[in-house]
């Protein structure tokens, strides 16, 4: 049975009626990692894996939701003290609360949802869940909040109900995603541009280490604090610096003695990464995928050695990609596990995947998972 039929059947058996289908997507990011909370650029796109939900207004003041993947249901009210315990339900609750805070109307509704975006793989299943509900609530209650606000609702849900002080990239990609296009977003001005992405002769493929890091959210928040400390130190000499992305590399050197060596390395990575996104944009305009790939390797080096968000498995996959002449490879997303994203020539693809599976299994006792990237639409009503 396909996913929609399964959802519909469950919805009818639980609530006796039917509702409308909504969907949103997980994301990849070509380059620009950990730059989004530093006012820098990111380069994400939505993918063909995400969350699908059937939702209907129920005329009460209670939300009832069922997760097919967790085989769990919850019921909660819409006041702050009604927050549910289950982590998946807190995302839905958070989206409701954040909508209300922005003067959107929300009353009771019923929902059944399921996903096909792998959890903990760095593909942002949580943004897909937030965007699906933010978009659905906006549509069902005719709130007419704009798409930026919907992305912000998801981001604030992470901040206020999950405790991850994330940037805007994942929710932005999940809401704004467009089939066949990556999006370069300036997270300071929120200006963005779609880049049709169809690199002839190359494939984008994700290799999932299947490592899930328990402490990822606290380590993520620590990285963010390091960046804020470095930016604050630089601002003393250069008041125009509001975000680390505003700083020149030389200005960082000026404060080397004032900040910890750890904060220095984190900031060094971010300042380099902001520039790499711009270099990749230029290279893409020229169709110069060799440069795109080289930048990806540089990003991996920075994420591993300066920002320290890689792990043994991801470094192993990255080295292996180099050995197999893969054009570009790096850890993708927040890090501490999850996937590498690889830009690989068509003719090298089969050999790379075979080698990655064999060598990784020899070393770590299990094969990595492999996902071909299909760049797809973000949040939407599903009509057929
Ligand atoms: C996570 C966060 C994003 C971003 C990336 C790293 O996915 O949710 O906001 O910071 O990590 O680029």
mmCIF file of C-alpha atoms and ligand atoms in Angstrom:
data_model
loop_
_atom_site.group_PDB
_atom_site.id
_atom_site.type_symbol
_atom_site.label_atom_id
_atom_site.label_comp_id
_atom_site.label_asym_id
_atom_site.label_seq_id
_atom_site.Cartn_x
_atom_site.Cartn_y
_atom_site.Cartn_z
ATOM 1 C CA UNK A 1 0.000 0.000 0.000
ATOM 2 C CA UNK A 2 1.408 3.419 -0.791
ATOM 3 C CA UNK A 3 2.044 5.929 1.961
ATOM 4 C CA UNK A 4 -0.988 8.101 1.227
ATOM 5 C CA UNK A 5 -3.391 5.146 1.272
ATOM 6 C CA UNK A 6 -1.900 3.947 4.524
ATOM 7 C CA UNK A 7 -2.309 7.395 6.085
ATOM 8 C CA UNK A 8 -5.860 7.766 4.806
ATOM 9 C CA UNK A 9 -6.897 4.342 6.070
ATOM 10 C CA UNK A 10 -5.498 5.080 9.526
ATOM 11 C CA UNK A 11 -7.109 8.509 9.599
ATOM 12 C CA UNK A 12 -10.538 7.077 8.813
ATOM 13 C CA UNK A 13 -10.180 4.276 11.329
ATOM 14 C CA UNK A 14 -9.168 6.716 14.084
ATOM 15 C CA UNK A 15 -11.378 9.695 13.389
ATOM 16 C CA UNK A 16 -14.101 8.370 11.105
ATOM 17 C CA UNK A 17 -13.636 11.008 8.397
ATOM 18 C CA UNK A 18 -11.010 12.169 5.922
ATOM 19 C CA UNK A 19 -8.923 15.312 5.660
ATOM 20 C CA UNK A 20 -6.523 17.029 3.286
ATOM 21 C CA UNK A 21 -3.023 15.871 2.468
ATOM 22 C CA UNK A 22 -0.007 18.084 3.130
ATOM 23 C CA UNK A 23 3.641 17.318 2.637
ATOM 24 C CA UNK A 24 7.056 18.791 3.106
ATOM 25 C CA UNK A 25 10.616 17.768 2.488
ATOM 26 C CA UNK A 26 13.943 17.029 4.090
ATOM 27 C CA UNK A 27 16.926 18.874 2.659
ATOM 28 C CA UNK A 28 20.450 18.598 1.398
ATOM 29 C CA UNK A 29 22.993 21.394 1.475
ATOM 30 C CA UNK A 30 25.610 21.660 -1.253
ATOM 31 C CA UNK A 31 27.845 23.974 0.770
ATOM 32 C CA UNK A 32 27.617 26.608 3.532
ATOM 33 C CA UNK A 33 27.551 24.605 6.751
ATOM 34 C CA UNK A 34 27.134 26.228 10.184
ATOM 35 C CA UNK A 35 26.992 29.587 8.458
ATOM 36 C CA UNK A 36 23.257 30.168 8.863
ATOM 37 C CA UNK A 37 23.425 31.317 12.489
ATOM 38 C CA UNK A 38 26.413 33.493 11.575
ATOM 39 C CA UNK A 39 24.645 35.621 8.954
ATOM 40 C CA UNK A 40 26.429 33.775 6.131
ATOM 41 C CA UNK A 41 25.280 32.003 2.988
ATOM 42 C CA UNK A 42 23.847 28.511 2.643
ATOM 43 C CA UNK A 43 23.078 26.486 -0.492
ATOM 44 C CA UNK A 44 20.340 23.969 0.278
ATOM 45 C CA UNK A 45 17.601 22.239 -1.686
ATOM 46 C CA UNK A 46 14.554 20.195 -0.707
ATOM 47 C CA UNK A 47 14.651 16.473 -1.490
ATOM 48 C CA UNK A 48 12.153 13.791 -2.494
ATOM 49 C CA UNK A 49 12.052 12.415 1.026
ATOM 50 C CA UNK A 50 9.938 14.040 3.707
ATOM 51 C CA UNK A 51 6.773 13.931 5.758
ATOM 52 C CA UNK A 52 3.207 13.440 4.550
ATOM 53 C CA UNK A 53 0.206 14.167 6.748
ATOM 54 C CA UNK A 54 -3.571 14.025 6.490
ATOM 55 C CA UNK A 55 -5.119 16.776 8.590
ATOM 56 C CA UNK A 56 -8.670 17.985 9.253
ATOM 57 C CA UNK A 57 -10.082 20.664 11.535
ATOM 58 C CA UNK A 58 -12.134 18.867 14.211
ATOM 59 C CA UNK A 59 -14.245 21.655 15.721
ATOM 60 C CA UNK A 60 -12.871 21.186 19.258
ATOM 61 C CA UNK A 61 -10.047 22.895 21.154
ATOM 62 C CA UNK A 62 -7.891 19.740 21.145
ATOM 63 C CA UNK A 63 -5.287 18.449 18.720
ATOM 64 C CA UNK A 64 -5.237 14.701 18.139
ATOM 65 C CA UNK A 65 -2.263 13.328 16.260
ATOM 66 C CA UNK A 66 -1.024 9.869 15.353
ATOM 67 C CA UNK A 67 2.463 9.015 14.122
ATOM 68 C CA UNK A 68 2.517 5.923 11.922
ATOM 69 C CA UNK A 69 6.284 5.544 12.289
ATOM 70 C CA UNK A 70 6.207 5.594 16.098
ATOM 71 C CA UNK A 71 2.781 3.912 16.304
ATOM 72 C CA UNK A 72 1.786 6.420 18.987
ATOM 73 C CA UNK A 73 -1.032 8.885 19.425
ATOM 74 C CA UNK A 74 -1.302 12.057 21.486
ATOM 75 C CA UNK A 75 -3.984 14.516 22.387
ATOM 76 C CA UNK A 76 -3.164 17.979 23.649
ATOM 77 C CA UNK A 77 -4.677 21.401 24.225
ATOM 78 C CA UNK A 78 -3.263 24.572 22.731
ATOM 79 C CA UNK A 79 -2.157 26.434 25.844
ATOM 80 C CA UNK A 80 1.485 26.618 26.896
ATOM 81 C CA UNK A 81 0.994 24.198 29.816
ATOM 82 C CA UNK A 82 -0.426 21.499 27.499
ATOM 83 C CA UNK A 83 2.969 20.571 25.957
ATOM 84 C CA UNK A 84 3.063 16.819 25.266
ATOM 85 C CA UNK A 85 5.931 14.599 26.446
ATOM 86 C CA UNK A 86 6.649 12.681 23.213
ATOM 87 C CA UNK A 87 9.393 14.415 21.295
ATOM 88 C CA UNK A 88 7.666 14.050 17.896
ATOM 89 C CA UNK A 89 4.497 15.619 19.313
ATOM 90 C CA UNK A 90 6.409 18.558 20.779
ATOM 91 C CA UNK A 91 7.261 19.636 17.219
ATOM 92 C CA UNK A 92 3.561 19.798 16.345
ATOM 93 C CA UNK A 93 2.718 21.516 19.615
ATOM 94 C CA UNK A 94 5.548 24.011 19.086
ATOM 95 C CA UNK A 95 4.345 24.851 15.592
ATOM 96 C CA UNK A 96 0.825 25.500 16.959
ATOM 97 C CA UNK A 97 2.154 27.719 19.748
ATOM 98 C CA UNK A 98 4.512 29.638 17.470
ATOM 99 C CA UNK A 99 1.666 30.224 15.007
ATOM 100 C CA UNK A 100 -0.514 31.579 17.818
ATOM 101 C CA UNK A 101 2.357 33.857 18.951
ATOM 102 C CA UNK A 102 2.347 35.341 15.437
ATOM 103 C CA UNK A 103 -1.385 35.977 15.709
ATOM 104 C CA UNK A 104 -2.344 33.058 13.510
ATOM 105 C CA UNK A 105 -5.544 31.247 14.358
ATOM 106 C CA UNK A 106 -5.279 27.615 15.459
ATOM 107 C CA UNK A 107 -8.024 25.474 16.943
ATOM 108 C CA UNK A 108 -8.391 21.719 17.304
ATOM 109 C CA UNK A 109 -7.468 19.393 14.440
ATOM 110 C CA UNK A 110 -6.843 15.714 13.789
ATOM 111 C CA UNK A 111 -3.721 14.455 12.058
ATOM 112 C CA UNK A 112 -2.075 11.239 10.926
ATOM 113 C CA UNK A 113 1.399 11.428 9.456
ATOM 114 C CA UNK A 114 4.322 9.334 8.284
ATOM 115 C CA UNK A 115 7.721 10.013 6.833
ATOM 116 C CA UNK A 116 10.297 8.516 4.529
ATOM 117 C CA UNK A 117 13.165 10.843 5.420
ATOM 118 C CA UNK A 118 15.715 8.834 7.418
ATOM 119 C CA UNK A 119 15.899 9.973 11.049
ATOM 120 C CA UNK A 120 19.215 11.213 12.422
ATOM 121 C CA UNK A 121 20.854 11.153 8.988
ATOM 122 C CA UNK A 122 21.337 14.929 8.835
ATOM 123 C CA UNK A 123 18.532 15.350 6.282
ATOM 124 C CA UNK A 124 16.401 17.367 8.652
ATOM 125 C CA UNK A 125 13.398 15.200 9.239
ATOM 126 C CA UNK A 126 12.420 17.639 11.997
ATOM 127 C CA UNK A 127 12.234 20.616 9.610
ATOM 128 C CA UNK A 128 10.104 18.484 7.295
ATOM 129 C CA UNK A 129 7.701 17.784 10.159
ATOM 130 C CA UNK A 130 7.604 21.430 11.282
ATOM 131 C CA UNK A 131 7.078 22.754 7.758
ATOM 132 C CA UNK A 132 4.334 20.260 6.976
ATOM 133 C CA UNK A 133 2.345 21.378 10.010
ATOM 134 C CA UNK A 134 3.193 25.085 9.710
ATOM 135 C CA UNK A 135 2.044 25.031 6.094
ATOM 136 C CA UNK A 136 -1.054 22.939 6.823
ATOM 137 C CA UNK A 137 -2.190 25.099 9.749
ATOM 138 C CA UNK A 138 -1.661 28.229 7.676
ATOM 139 C CA UNK A 139 -3.798 26.777 4.893
ATOM 140 C CA UNK A 140 -6.544 25.179 6.984
ATOM 141 C CA UNK A 141 -7.072 28.217 9.230
ATOM 142 C CA UNK A 142 -6.583 30.708 6.359
ATOM 143 C CA UNK A 143 -3.937 32.628 8.302
ATOM 144 C CA UNK A 144 -2.106 33.966 5.248
ATOM 145 C CA UNK A 145 1.260 34.112 7.005
ATOM 146 C CA UNK A 146 4.023 34.447 4.409
ATOM 147 C CA UNK A 147 6.515 31.675 3.670
ATOM 148 C CA UNK A 148 9.329 33.304 5.657
ATOM 149 C CA UNK A 149 7.080 33.383 8.689
ATOM 150 C CA UNK A 150 6.295 29.682 8.222
ATOM 151 C CA UNK A 151 10.029 28.896 8.156
ATOM 152 C CA UNK A 152 10.518 31.036 11.282
ATOM 153 C CA UNK A 153 7.724 29.155 13.036
ATOM 154 C CA UNK A 154 9.677 25.926 12.488
ATOM 155 C CA UNK A 155 12.953 27.479 13.631
ATOM 156 C CA UNK A 156 11.368 28.942 16.780
ATOM 157 C CA UNK A 157 9.856 25.537 17.515
ATOM 158 C CA UNK A 158 13.404 24.124 17.606
ATOM 159 C CA UNK A 159 14.566 26.968 19.855
ATOM 160 C CA UNK A 160 11.658 27.046 22.286
ATOM 161 C CA UNK A 161 10.318 23.492 22.386
ATOM 162 C CA UNK A 162 13.265 21.268 21.399
ATOM 163 C CA UNK A 163 16.278 23.206 22.693
ATOM 164 C CA UNK A 164 18.313 23.284 19.462
ATOM 165 C CA UNK A 165 19.447 26.843 18.713
ATOM 166 C CA UNK A 166 19.499 26.180 14.972
ATOM 167 C CA UNK A 167 19.742 28.636 12.101
ATOM 168 C CA UNK A 168 17.075 29.058 9.430
ATOM 169 C CA UNK A 169 18.513 26.855 6.664
ATOM 170 C CA UNK A 170 16.555 23.644 7.173
ATOM 171 C CA UNK A 171 13.138 25.200 7.593
ATOM 172 C CA UNK A 172 13.813 27.645 4.770
ATOM 173 C CA UNK A 173 14.733 24.831 2.375
ATOM 174 C CA UNK A 174 11.798 22.768 3.496
ATOM 175 C CA UNK A 175 9.326 25.610 2.870
ATOM 176 C CA UNK A 176 10.910 27.248 -0.208
ATOM 177 C CA UNK A 177 12.267 24.114 -1.945
ATOM 178 C CA UNK A 178 11.659 23.916 -5.696
ATOM 179 C CA UNK A 179 12.009 20.877 -7.927
ATOM 180 C CA UNK A 180 15.353 20.841 -9.757
ATOM 181 C CA UNK A 181 16.776 23.935 -8.022
ATOM 182 C CA UNK A 182 19.153 24.612 -5.187
ATOM 183 C CA UNK A 183 18.693 27.881 -3.315
ATOM 184 C CA UNK A 184 21.467 30.250 -2.295
ATOM 185 C CA UNK A 185 20.258 32.108 0.753
ATOM 186 C CA UNK A 186 21.908 35.034 2.464
ATOM 187 C CA UNK A 187 20.848 34.403 6.058
ATOM 188 C CA UNK A 188 21.580 37.978 7.065
ATOM 189 C CA UNK A 189 19.372 39.744 4.530
ATOM 190 C CA UNK A 190 17.211 36.687 3.701
ATOM 191 C CA UNK A 191 17.754 37.398 0.004
ATOM 192 C CA UNK A 192 17.727 34.208 -2.004
ATOM 193 C CA UNK A 193 18.208 32.963 -5.502
ATOM 194 C CA UNK A 194 17.211 29.672 -7.136
ATOM 195 C CA UNK A 195 19.981 27.898 -9.032
ATOM 196 C CA UNK A 196 18.706 25.213 -11.435
ATOM 197 C CA UNK A 197 20.953 22.270 -10.609
ATOM 198 C CA UNK A 198 21.415 19.589 -13.203
ATOM 199 C CA UNK A 199 25.143 18.937 -13.382
ATOM 200 C CA UNK A 200 25.471 17.057 -16.630
ATOM 201 C CA UNK A 201 27.787 14.079 -16.260
ATOM 202 C CA UNK A 202 27.645 14.097 -12.448
ATOM 203 C CA UNK A 203 25.472 12.681 -9.702
ATOM 204 C CA UNK A 204 24.895 13.884 -6.167
ATOM 205 C CA UNK A 205 24.774 11.002 -3.746
ATOM 206 C CA UNK A 206 24.508 10.762 0.029
ATOM 207 C CA UNK A 207 26.393 8.085 1.907
ATOM 208 C CA UNK A 208 24.894 7.582 5.351
ATOM 209 C CA UNK A 209 27.311 6.456 8.052
ATOM 210 C CA UNK A 210 24.278 5.516 10.197
ATOM 211 C CA UNK A 211 26.042 7.157 13.157
ATOM 212 C CA UNK A 212 23.667 9.064 15.417
ATOM 213 C CA UNK A 213 25.347 11.268 17.987
ATOM 214 C CA UNK A 214 23.542 11.459 21.315
ATOM 215 C CA UNK A 215 24.918 14.829 22.353
ATOM 216 C CA UNK A 216 24.540 16.482 18.978
ATOM 217 C CA UNK A 217 22.175 19.214 20.138
ATOM 218 C CA UNK A 218 24.296 20.415 23.082
ATOM 219 C CA UNK A 219 27.473 20.264 20.963
ATOM 220 C CA UNK A 220 25.637 22.231 18.262
ATOM 221 C CA UNK A 221 24.603 24.915 20.758
ATOM 222 C CA UNK A 222 28.208 25.120 22.020
ATOM 223 C CA UNK A 223 29.466 25.762 18.484
ATOM 224 C CA UNK A 224 27.001 28.581 18.143
ATOM 225 C CA UNK A 225 28.180 30.149 21.409
ATOM 226 C CA UNK A 226 31.824 29.959 20.269
ATOM 227 C CA UNK A 227 30.897 31.893 17.135
ATOM 228 C CA UNK A 228 29.018 34.520 19.115
ATOM 229 C CA UNK A 229 31.967 35.024 21.469
ATOM 230 C CA UNK A 230 34.376 35.431 18.560
ATOM 231 C CA UNK A 231 32.051 37.890 16.800
ATOM 232 C CA UNK A 232 31.638 39.931 20.005
ATOM 233 C CA UNK A 233 35.430 40.170 20.439
ATOM 234 C CA UNK A 234 35.910 41.308 16.831
ATOM 235 C CA UNK A 235 33.083 43.828 17.153
ATOM 236 C CA UNK A 236 35.059 45.710 19.817
ATOM 237 C CA UNK A 237 37.571 46.677 17.105
ATOM 238 C CA UNK A 238 35.111 46.725 14.205
ATOM 239 C CA UNK A 239 31.668 47.896 15.336
ATOM 240 C CA UNK A 240 30.154 47.046 11.944
ATOM 241 C CA UNK A 241 30.454 43.344 12.754
ATOM 242 C CA UNK A 242 27.020 42.084 13.770
ATOM 243 C CA UNK A 243 27.646 38.493 12.736
ATOM 244 C CA UNK A 244 30.799 36.464 12.289
ATOM 245 C CA UNK A 245 30.136 36.466 8.544
ATOM 246 C CA UNK A 246 30.790 40.251 8.551
ATOM 247 C CA UNK A 247 34.366 39.731 9.780
ATOM 248 C CA UNK A 248 37.489 39.621 7.661
ATOM 249 C CA UNK A 249 40.025 36.880 8.359
ATOM 250 C CA UNK A 250 42.581 39.500 9.458
ATOM 251 C CA UNK A 251 40.185 40.878 12.052
ATOM 252 C CA UNK A 252 40.016 37.445 13.619
ATOM 253 C CA UNK A 253 43.809 37.405 13.932
ATOM 254 C CA UNK A 254 43.629 40.681 15.870
ATOM 255 C CA UNK A 255 41.683 38.988 18.681
ATOM 256 C CA UNK A 256 43.655 35.741 18.777
ATOM 257 C CA UNK A 257 44.895 36.427 22.301
ATOM 258 C CA UNK A 258 41.503 37.512 23.604
ATOM 259 C CA UNK A 259 39.503 34.408 22.765
ATOM 260 C CA UNK A 260 40.098 30.734 23.471
ATOM 261 C CA UNK A 261 41.988 28.763 20.852
ATOM 262 C CA UNK A 262 38.879 26.652 20.404
ATOM 263 C CA UNK A 263 36.699 29.694 19.638
ATOM 264 C CA UNK A 264 39.418 30.913 17.268
ATOM 265 C CA UNK A 265 39.370 27.683 15.256
ATOM 266 C CA UNK A 266 35.571 27.653 15.095
ATOM 267 C CA UNK A 267 35.564 31.228 13.794
ATOM 268 C CA UNK A 268 38.338 30.499 11.320
ATOM 269 C CA UNK A 269 36.210 27.749 9.812
ATOM 270 C CA UNK A 270 33.100 29.950 9.534
ATOM 271 C CA UNK A 271 34.894 32.871 7.889
ATOM 272 C CA UNK A 272 36.397 30.478 5.319
ATOM 273 C CA UNK A 273 33.062 28.785 4.687
ATOM 274 C CA UNK A 274 31.228 32.047 4.002
ATOM 275 C CA UNK A 275 33.677 32.715 1.176
ATOM 276 C CA UNK A 276 33.500 29.149 -0.143
ATOM 277 C CA UNK A 277 29.756 29.452 -0.785
ATOM 278 C CA UNK A 278 30.387 32.492 -2.959
ATOM 279 C CA UNK A 279 33.172 30.691 -4.811
ATOM 280 C CA UNK A 280 30.867 27.747 -5.415
ATOM 281 C CA UNK A 281 28.105 30.053 -6.761
ATOM 282 C CA UNK A 282 30.561 31.511 -9.267
ATOM 283 C CA UNK A 283 31.838 28.069 -10.212
ATOM 284 C CA UNK A 284 28.283 26.817 -10.754
ATOM 285 C CA UNK A 285 27.537 29.740 -13.083
ATOM 286 C CA UNK A 286 30.562 28.615 -15.160
ATOM 287 C CA UNK A 287 29.665 24.914 -14.936
ATOM 288 C CA UNK A 288 33.000 24.373 -13.202
ATOM 289 C CA UNK A 289 32.247 21.325 -11.074
ATOM 290 C CA UNK A 290 35.902 20.612 -10.333
ATOM 291 C CA UNK A 291 36.016 23.828 -8.277
ATOM 292 C CA UNK A 292 32.690 23.030 -6.630
ATOM 293 C CA UNK A 293 34.093 19.654 -5.611
ATOM 294 C CA UNK A 294 37.380 21.049 -4.336
ATOM 295 C CA UNK A 295 35.470 23.495 -2.136
ATOM 296 C CA UNK A 296 33.455 20.611 -0.741
ATOM 297 C CA UNK A 297 36.671 18.854 0.296
ATOM 298 C CA UNK A 298 37.914 22.058 1.904
ATOM 299 C CA UNK A 299 34.661 22.341 3.816
ATOM 300 C CA UNK A 300 35.071 18.797 5.051
ATOM 301 C CA UNK A 301 38.571 19.562 6.267
ATOM 302 C CA UNK A 302 37.288 22.613 8.153
ATOM 303 C CA UNK A 303 34.302 20.812 9.656
ATOM 304 C CA UNK A 304 36.546 17.975 10.773
ATOM 305 C CA UNK A 305 39.674 19.742 12.009
ATOM 306 C CA UNK A 306 38.535 23.275 12.948
ATOM 307 C CA UNK A 307 34.852 23.037 13.729
ATOM 308 C CA UNK A 308 35.159 19.468 15.010
ATOM 309 C CA UNK A 309 31.738 18.209 14.025
ATOM 310 C CA UNK A 310 32.861 15.178 12.016
ATOM 311 C CA UNK A 311 33.546 11.688 13.357
ATOM 312 C CA UNK A 312 35.755 8.746 12.471
ATOM 313 C CA UNK A 313 33.174 7.174 10.160
ATOM 314 C CA UNK A 314 32.580 10.380 8.200
ATOM 315 C CA UNK A 315 36.294 11.121 7.881
ATOM 316 C CA UNK A 316 36.758 7.585 6.618
ATOM 317 C CA UNK A 317 34.052 8.058 3.944
ATOM 318 C CA UNK A 318 35.575 11.376 2.945
ATOM 319 C CA UNK A 319 39.054 9.888 2.467
ATOM 320 C CA UNK A 320 37.612 6.990 0.555
ATOM 321 C CA UNK A 321 35.837 9.406 -1.783
ATOM 322 C CA UNK A 322 39.182 11.104 -2.526
ATOM 323 C CA UNK A 323 40.772 7.743 -3.275
ATOM 324 C CA UNK A 324 37.942 6.900 -5.657
ATOM 325 C CA UNK A 325 38.446 10.212 -7.528
ATOM 326 C CA UNK A 326 35.069 11.542 -6.410
ATOM 327 C CA UNK A 327 34.923 15.216 -7.450
ATOM 328 C CA UNK A 328 33.662 16.546 -4.102
ATOM 329 C CA UNK A 329 32.770 15.056 -0.739
ATOM 330 C CA UNK A 330 32.029 16.353 2.735
ATOM 331 C CA UNK A 331 30.041 15.800 5.892
ATOM 332 C CA UNK A 332 26.626 17.405 5.476
ATOM 333 C CA UNK A 333 24.304 19.168 7.931
ATOM 334 C CA UNK A 334 24.944 19.690 11.615
ATOM 335 C CA UNK A 335 27.439 16.809 11.761
ATOM 336 C CA UNK A 336 28.405 14.426 14.573
ATOM 337 C CA UNK A 337 27.153 11.587 12.359
ATOM 338 C CA UNK A 338 24.750 11.305 9.456
ATOM 339 C CA UNK A 339 25.762 11.520 5.801
ATOM 340 C CA UNK A 340 28.476 12.682 3.486
ATOM 341 C CA UNK A 341 27.307 14.451 0.330
ATOM 342 C CA UNK A 342 29.278 13.460 -2.758
ATOM 343 C CA UNK A 343 29.534 14.943 -6.228
ATOM 344 C CA UNK A 344 30.655 12.097 -8.430
ATOM 345 C CA UNK A 345 31.156 11.649 -12.166
ATOM 346 C CA UNK A 346 28.597 9.288 -13.729
ATOM 347 C CA UNK A 347 31.256 6.844 -14.868
ATOM 348 C CA UNK A 348 32.823 6.587 -11.396
ATOM 349 C CA UNK A 349 29.552 6.247 -9.506
ATOM 350 C CA UNK A 350 29.203 2.429 -9.430
ATOM 351 C CA UNK A 351 32.817 1.825 -8.458
ATOM 352 C CA UNK A 352 32.648 4.450 -5.676
ATOM 353 C CA UNK A 353 29.461 3.064 -4.162
ATOM 354 C CA UNK A 354 30.753 -0.511 -4.293
ATOM 355 C CA UNK A 355 34.050 0.510 -2.699
ATOM 356 C CA UNK A 356 32.317 2.626 -0.030
ATOM 357 C CA UNK A 357 30.068 -0.290 0.946
ATOM 358 C CA UNK A 358 32.857 -2.881 1.085
ATOM 359 C CA UNK A 359 35.549 -0.806 2.785
ATOM 360 C CA UNK A 360 33.176 0.783 5.287
ATOM 361 C CA UNK A 361 31.736 -2.623 6.237
ATOM 362 C CA UNK A 362 35.249 -4.077 6.664
ATOM 363 C CA UNK A 363 36.161 -1.241 9.003
ATOM 364 C CA UNK A 364 32.923 -0.591 10.931
ATOM 365 C CA UNK A 365 31.021 -3.868 10.668
ATOM 366 C CA UNK A 366 28.033 -2.610 8.666
ATOM 367 C CA UNK A 367 27.411 -1.086 5.256
ATOM 368 C CA UNK A 368 26.556 2.588 4.914
ATOM 369 C CA UNK A 369 23.202 3.450 3.328
ATOM 370 C CA UNK A 370 23.164 5.214 -0.017
ATOM 371 C CA UNK A 371 20.583 7.756 -1.184
ATOM 372 C CA UNK A 372 20.547 9.363 -4.620
ATOM 373 C CA UNK A 373 19.593 13.010 -4.329
ATOM 374 C CA UNK A 374 16.506 14.158 -6.208
ATOM 375 C CA UNK A 375 15.918 17.877 -5.711
ATOM 376 C CA UNK A 376 12.215 18.376 -5.178
ATOM 377 C CA UNK A 377 9.436 20.691 -4.023
ATOM 378 C CA UNK A 378 9.071 21.856 -0.417
ATOM 379 C CA UNK A 379 5.898 22.401 1.631
ATOM 380 C CA UNK A 380 2.708 21.912 -0.351
ATOM 381 C CA UNK A 381 -0.857 20.635 -0.483
ATOM 382 C CA UNK A 382 -0.914 17.204 -2.116
ATOM 383 C CA UNK A 383 -3.711 17.214 -4.634
ATOM 384 C CA UNK A 384 -3.612 13.863 -6.408
HETATM 385 C C1 LIG B 1 21.529 21.908 11.377
HETATM 386 C C2 LIG B 1 20.755 23.194 11.704
HETATM 387 C C3 LIG B 1 20.917 24.232 10.592
HETATM 388 C C4 LIG B 1 22.383 24.439 10.236
HETATM 389 C C5 LIG B 1 23.086 23.103 10.024
HETATM 390 C C6 LIG B 1 24.570 23.260 9.830
HETATM 391 O O1 LIG B 1 20.969 21.263 10.280
HETATM 392 O O2 LIG B 1 19.382 22.918 11.875
HETATM 393 O O3 LIG B 1 20.316 25.438 10.980
HETATM 394 O O4 LIG B 1 23.044 25.214 11.200
HETATM 395 O O5 LIG B 1 22.886 22.215 11.113
HETATM 396 O O6 LIG B 1 24.824 23.961 8.672
#
